[in-house]
Structures are given as structure tokens and as C-alpha cells.
GROMACS .gro file of C-alpha atoms in nm:
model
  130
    1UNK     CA    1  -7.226  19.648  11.902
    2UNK     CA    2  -7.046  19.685  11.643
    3UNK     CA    3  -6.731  19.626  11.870
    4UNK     CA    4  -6.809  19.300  11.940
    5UNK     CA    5  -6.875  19.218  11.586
    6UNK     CA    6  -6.561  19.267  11.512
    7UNK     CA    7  -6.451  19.088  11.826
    8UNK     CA    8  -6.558  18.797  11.672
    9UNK     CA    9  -6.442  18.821  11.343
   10UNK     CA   10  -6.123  18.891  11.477
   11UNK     CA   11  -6.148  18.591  11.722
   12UNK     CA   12  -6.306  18.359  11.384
   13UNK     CA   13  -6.019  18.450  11.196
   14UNK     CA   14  -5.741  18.402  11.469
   15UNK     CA   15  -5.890  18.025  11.514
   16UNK     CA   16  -5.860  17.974  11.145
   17UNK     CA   17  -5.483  18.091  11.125
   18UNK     CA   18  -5.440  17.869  11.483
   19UNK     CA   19  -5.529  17.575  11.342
   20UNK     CA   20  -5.448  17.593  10.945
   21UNK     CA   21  -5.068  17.649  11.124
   22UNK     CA   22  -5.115  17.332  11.336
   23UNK     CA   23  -5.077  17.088  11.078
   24UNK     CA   24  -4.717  17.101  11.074
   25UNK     CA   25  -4.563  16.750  11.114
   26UNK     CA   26  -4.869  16.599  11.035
   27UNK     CA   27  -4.691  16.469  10.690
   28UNK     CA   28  -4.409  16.287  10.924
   29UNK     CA   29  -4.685  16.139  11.110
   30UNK     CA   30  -4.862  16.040  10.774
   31UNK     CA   31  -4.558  15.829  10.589
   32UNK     CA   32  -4.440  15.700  10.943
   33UNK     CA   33  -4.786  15.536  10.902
   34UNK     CA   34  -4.711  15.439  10.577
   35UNK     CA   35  -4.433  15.290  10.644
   36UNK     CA   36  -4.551  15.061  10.915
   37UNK     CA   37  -4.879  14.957  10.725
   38UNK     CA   38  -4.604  14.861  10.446
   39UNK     CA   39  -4.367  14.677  10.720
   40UNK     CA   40  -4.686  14.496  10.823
   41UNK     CA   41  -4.824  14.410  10.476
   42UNK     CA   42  -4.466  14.262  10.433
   43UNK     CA   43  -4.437  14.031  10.736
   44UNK     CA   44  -4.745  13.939  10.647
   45UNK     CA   45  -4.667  13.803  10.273
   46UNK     CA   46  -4.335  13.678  10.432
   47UNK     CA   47  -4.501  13.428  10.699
   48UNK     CA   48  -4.745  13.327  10.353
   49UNK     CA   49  -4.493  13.250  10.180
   50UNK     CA   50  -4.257  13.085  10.417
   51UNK     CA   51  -4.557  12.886  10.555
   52UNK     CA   52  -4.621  12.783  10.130
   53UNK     CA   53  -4.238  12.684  10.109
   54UNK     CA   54  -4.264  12.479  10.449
   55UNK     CA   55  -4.552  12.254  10.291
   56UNK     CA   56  -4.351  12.198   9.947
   57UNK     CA   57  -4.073  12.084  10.152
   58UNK     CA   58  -4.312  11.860  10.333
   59UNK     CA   59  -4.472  11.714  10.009
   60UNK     CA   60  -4.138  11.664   9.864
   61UNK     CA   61  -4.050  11.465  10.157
   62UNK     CA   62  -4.371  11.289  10.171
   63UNK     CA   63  -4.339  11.197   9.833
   64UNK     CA   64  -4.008  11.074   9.859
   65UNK     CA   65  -4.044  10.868  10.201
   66UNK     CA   66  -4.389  10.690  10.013
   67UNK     CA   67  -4.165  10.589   9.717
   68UNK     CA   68  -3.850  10.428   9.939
   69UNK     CA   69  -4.099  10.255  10.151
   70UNK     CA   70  -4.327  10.125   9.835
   71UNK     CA   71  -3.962  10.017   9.690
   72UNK     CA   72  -3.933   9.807   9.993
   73UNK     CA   73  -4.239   9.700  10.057
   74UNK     CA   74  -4.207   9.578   9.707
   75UNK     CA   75  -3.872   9.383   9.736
   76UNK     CA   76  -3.689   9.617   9.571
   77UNK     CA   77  -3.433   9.735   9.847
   78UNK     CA   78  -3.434   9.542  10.225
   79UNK     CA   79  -3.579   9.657  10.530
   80UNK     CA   80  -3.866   9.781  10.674
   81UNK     CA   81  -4.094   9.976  10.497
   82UNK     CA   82  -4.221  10.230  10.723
   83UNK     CA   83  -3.859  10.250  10.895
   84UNK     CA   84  -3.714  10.383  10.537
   85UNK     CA   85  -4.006  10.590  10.537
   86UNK     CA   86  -3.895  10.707  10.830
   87UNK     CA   87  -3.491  10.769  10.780
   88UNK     CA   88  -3.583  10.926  10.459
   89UNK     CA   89  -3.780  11.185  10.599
   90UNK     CA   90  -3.530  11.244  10.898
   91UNK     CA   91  -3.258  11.307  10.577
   92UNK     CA   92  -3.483  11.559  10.471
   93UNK     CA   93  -3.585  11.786  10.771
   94UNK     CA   94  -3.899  11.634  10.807
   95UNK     CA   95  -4.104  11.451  11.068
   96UNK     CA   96  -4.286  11.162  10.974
   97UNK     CA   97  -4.600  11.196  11.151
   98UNK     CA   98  -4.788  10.842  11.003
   99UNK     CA   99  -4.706  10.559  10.810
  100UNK     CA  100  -4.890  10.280  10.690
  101UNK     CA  101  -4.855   9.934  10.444
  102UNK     CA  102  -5.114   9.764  10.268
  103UNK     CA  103  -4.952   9.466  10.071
  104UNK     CA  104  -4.709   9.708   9.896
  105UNK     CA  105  -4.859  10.012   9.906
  106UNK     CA  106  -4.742  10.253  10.153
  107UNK     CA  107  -4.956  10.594  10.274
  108UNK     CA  108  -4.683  10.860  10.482
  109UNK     CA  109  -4.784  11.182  10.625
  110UNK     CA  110  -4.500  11.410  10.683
  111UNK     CA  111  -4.479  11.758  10.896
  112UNK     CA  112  -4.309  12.006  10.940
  113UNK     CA  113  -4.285  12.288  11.208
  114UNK     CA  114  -4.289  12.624  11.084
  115UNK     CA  115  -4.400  13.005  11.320
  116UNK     CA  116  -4.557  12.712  11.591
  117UNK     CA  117  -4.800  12.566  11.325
  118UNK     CA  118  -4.768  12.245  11.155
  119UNK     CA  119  -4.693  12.194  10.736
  120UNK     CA  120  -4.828  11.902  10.659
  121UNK     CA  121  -4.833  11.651  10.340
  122UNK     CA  122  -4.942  11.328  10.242
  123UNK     CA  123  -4.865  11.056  10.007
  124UNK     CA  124  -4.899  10.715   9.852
  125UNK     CA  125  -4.660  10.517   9.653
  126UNK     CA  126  -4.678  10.128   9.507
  127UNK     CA  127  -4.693   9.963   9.203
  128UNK     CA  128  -4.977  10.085   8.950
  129UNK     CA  129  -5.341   9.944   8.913
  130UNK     CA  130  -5.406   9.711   8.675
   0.00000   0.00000   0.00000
């Protein structure tokens, strides 16, 4: 009996040693993962903030198609209104997606494409009220 006692004690402790020797590598395996999570955090924040700098470029051109068109809407400069809308937002990488007049105000939407998904902006220019 007292044989295979010591059978398994023997057997108990040759398990432990097995498998307290089997972590080696593991720490590889632990900052590969690291890394990627890191790699993937990163793309992440860089489609964020490319997708954040796509609609600034898109307001900026909004707001600068709405004030050409108000300008000619309001006599200022010749032409149509939406059409210099139009070229304006062309000069700046944009697509002009709507644009409408109402005396001598004029509402734009611009867009622009960024990763598949559309940045869009809005805006209105004319003279002030009142």
C-alpha cells in the first residue's frame, strides 16, 4: 500500500513539474497579443480621425460654396447661384450633393467619400436678418 502511495505522489509531483515547465513561450504569445490589440486600437483611432478630418473638409467646403452662391444670388458676382455652388465645391474635393435658393439665400449640402461612407455638411449663406 504504501507503494502505491508513493506512486502517486511521485506521479502528483511529475504533473506539477510537466506543466509548471510548459509555460515556456507563453510570454511571446502574450505581447504578440499585445501588440495586435494595440495595432487594432490604432486603426481604429486612425479611421476616427480620418473620418472627423473628412467632415471638416466637407463643412469648409459647404461653407464656402453657400457664401459664393449667396454672393451671387445677391448680385454681387454673375452667374448662377447654385452652379458657383457647384464649381466651388468641385475646386475643393468635394461633391455637392444639394443646392437650393430662396430670394438670396442659398442652403448647399456637400459630401465627401471617405472608407465607403459618406462625410457630409451643410450650410446657409445670405444677407443677415433684419
Amino acid at each position: 500500500m504504501n507503494r502505491v502511495v508513493r506512486t502517486m505522489s511521485e506521479a502528483r509531483a511529475q504533473l506539477a513539474a510537466a506543466l509548471a515547465s510548459d509555460d515556456r513561450g507563453s510570454g511571446s504569445v502574450l505581447a504578440l497579443a499585445v501588440v495586435c490589440g494595440m495595432l487594432t486600437v490604432a486603426a481604429g483611432g486612425a479611421a476616427v480621425v480620418g473620418a472627423a478630418a473628412a467632415h471638416a473638409r466637407a463643412a469648409v467646403a459647404a461653407d464656402l460654396a453657400a457664401l459664393a452662391g449667396a454672393d451671387v444670388a445677391g448680385g454681387r458676382v454673375g452667374g448662377v447661384p447654385c452652379d458657383v455652388a457647384r464649381e466651388v465645391a468641385l475646386v475643393n474635393r468635394v461633391e455637392l450633393a444639394a443646392c437650393d435658393q430662396l430670394g438670396m439665400v442659398v442652403t448647399v449640402t456637400a459630401c465627401e467619400r471617405y472608407l465607403g461612407l459618406d462625410a457630409s455638411a451643410s450650410a446657409r449663406a445670405g444677407p443677415p436678418d433684419g
